[in-house]
């Protein structure tokens, strides 16, 4: 079995799903690679309810990485979520992000509607990551933003949701970080 070369993005710092050469239609061809980090940015509750794509690790964007209020997240996002629009909430914020995302690997992001993936890419570019390695695969569960991966017949790596499991994750370690005044 040959490993496909990951197609190059037309514009390095483009964070939009609509312009990504990796998307819900061809994602299956690029799964389970050692040179890619696969990240699902939806909340744990969404993943349990809606299902997920095999091989993706869960890093809830709004519950952990960033939010518009900045409460209990590593960064506060300014409206629009563009490069330069993220303000660290803790002195350790950049170190934590750098430990989660290797700078020399491709990173494929999926999220509810695609926006969170765009924000995550813009944050990483702000922190010095190479935009050529960052891909917004799209809104995996939101048919309004793009066809849902869940409904694509050829998809063989979708794992059904677990129903209405009550599960809440708290990131208590944030209490031990040093707030930036």
XYZ file of C-alpha atoms in Angstrom:
181
model
C 0.000 0.000 0.000
C 1.431 3.352 -1.034
C 1.255 6.363 1.190
C -0.231 9.333 -0.599
C 1.704 12.567 -0.534
C -0.222 15.169 1.410
C -1.347 17.803 -1.098
C 0.146 21.254 -0.582
C -2.123 24.102 0.432
C -2.513 26.844 -2.171
C -1.823 29.540 0.432
C 0.274 28.601 3.476
C -1.599 30.584 6.122
C -5.108 29.903 4.792
C -7.137 28.510 7.685
C -10.467 27.986 5.912
C -11.921 24.516 5.347
C -13.314 25.465 1.944
C -9.755 25.944 0.629
C -8.189 22.860 2.226
C -7.029 20.045 -0.078
C -7.785 17.605 2.770
C -11.505 17.493 3.570
C -14.306 15.171 4.605
C -14.459 13.653 1.117
C -10.840 12.454 1.015
C -9.897 12.272 4.701
C -9.985 8.448 4.738
C -7.020 8.366 2.336
C -4.853 10.338 4.798
C -5.641 8.704 8.143
C -3.312 6.773 10.477
C -0.069 8.370 9.300
C 2.973 8.864 11.519
C 3.684 12.314 10.052
C 0.256 13.731 10.998
C -1.326 14.750 14.310
C -5.117 14.356 14.134
C -7.093 16.694 16.417
C -10.845 16.899 17.079
C -11.659 20.269 18.674
C -15.283 19.565 19.617
C -16.401 19.315 23.228
C -16.310 15.926 24.909
C -20.124 16.041 25.126
C -20.401 16.510 21.335
C -18.022 13.644 20.680
C -19.938 11.305 22.994
C -23.274 12.281 21.465
C -22.312 12.518 17.786
C -19.425 10.106 17.379
C -15.929 10.719 16.099
C -13.355 9.826 13.478
C -10.972 7.039 14.487
C -7.421 8.168 15.161
C -8.255 11.742 16.222
C -7.281 12.930 19.699
C -9.676 15.202 21.551
C -8.579 18.685 22.589
C -11.762 20.697 23.245
C -11.184 24.157 21.798
C -13.684 26.313 23.713
C -13.358 24.297 26.943
C -9.564 24.376 27.082
C -7.609 26.198 24.345
C -9.437 29.494 23.874
C -12.722 31.292 24.347
C -14.085 34.748 23.682
C -14.350 35.432 27.431
C -10.957 33.912 28.244
C -12.447 32.299 31.355
C -10.723 29.021 32.245
C -8.978 28.679 28.867
C -5.353 29.166 27.858
C -6.161 32.117 25.545
C -8.764 34.784 25.009
C -9.809 35.240 21.355
C -10.674 38.598 19.890
C -13.701 38.595 17.552
C -12.740 37.083 14.199
C -10.088 34.802 15.633
C -7.395 35.997 13.222
C -3.623 35.623 13.591
C -2.580 38.084 16.297
C -6.022 37.946 17.922
C -5.121 35.519 20.723
C -4.030 36.751 24.148
C -2.414 34.272 26.548
C -4.231 34.056 29.872
C -1.339 32.311 31.682
C 2.447 32.566 31.506
C 2.473 28.816 30.701
C -0.095 29.001 27.826
C 2.435 28.914 24.960
C 4.456 26.123 26.593
C 1.336 23.971 26.950
C 0.321 24.505 23.304
C 3.863 23.706 22.138
C 3.747 20.462 24.140
C 0.425 19.444 22.539
C 1.296 20.237 18.919
C 4.624 19.260 17.371
C 5.952 21.922 15.007
C 7.459 19.497 12.472
C 4.347 17.398 11.752
C 1.223 17.995 9.711
C -1.813 18.734 11.890
C -5.336 17.935 10.650
C -8.085 19.689 12.619
C -11.773 18.824 12.652
C -14.460 20.641 14.593
C -18.214 21.150 14.769
C -18.592 23.679 11.970
C -15.019 24.416 10.907
C -14.613 27.717 12.776
C -12.769 26.233 15.743
C -10.298 24.584 13.354
C -9.710 27.918 11.651
C -9.117 29.583 15.024
C -6.704 26.829 16.126
C -4.699 27.199 12.911
C -4.552 30.981 13.350
C -3.374 30.571 16.958
C -0.605 28.164 15.920
C 0.513 30.495 13.104
C 0.598 33.328 15.668
C 2.882 31.112 17.794
C 5.289 30.535 14.881
C 4.008 27.288 13.378
C 4.348 26.717 9.615
C 0.920 27.278 8.031
C 1.817 24.794 5.272
C 1.506 21.993 7.841
C -1.876 23.027 9.285
C -5.095 21.763 7.650
C -8.738 22.578 8.431
C -10.482 19.357 7.410
C -13.837 20.988 8.130
C -16.996 20.706 10.147
C -17.318 17.001 10.590
C -20.785 16.990 12.122
C -22.327 20.132 10.687
C -24.009 19.556 7.331
C -24.856 23.270 7.092
C -21.176 24.225 6.834
C -20.154 21.313 4.619
C -21.333 17.753 4.044
C -21.045 15.826 7.275
C -18.388 13.108 7.426
C -20.986 11.055 9.264
C -23.199 10.888 6.153
C -20.534 10.097 3.553
C -21.133 6.520 2.434
C -17.503 5.675 1.684
C -16.356 6.685 5.185
C -15.138 3.612 7.049
C -13.566 5.258 10.112
C -16.552 6.977 11.670
C -17.293 5.729 15.191
C -20.902 6.170 16.285
C -21.685 8.301 19.335
C -22.369 6.848 22.749
C -25.762 8.422 23.335
C -26.538 10.737 26.202
C -23.652 9.906 28.515
C -23.220 12.491 31.227
C -19.541 13.347 31.199
C -17.940 16.606 32.159
C -14.231 17.275 32.103
C -12.692 20.000 34.210
C -9.208 21.238 33.606
C -8.305 21.680 37.274
C -4.597 22.092 36.490
C -5.437 25.547 35.049
C -5.877 26.639 38.694
C -2.137 25.986 39.219
C -1.009 28.182 36.315
C 0.216 31.750 36.652
C -2.436 34.223 35.438
C -1.256 37.145 33.331
C -2.644 40.259 34.974
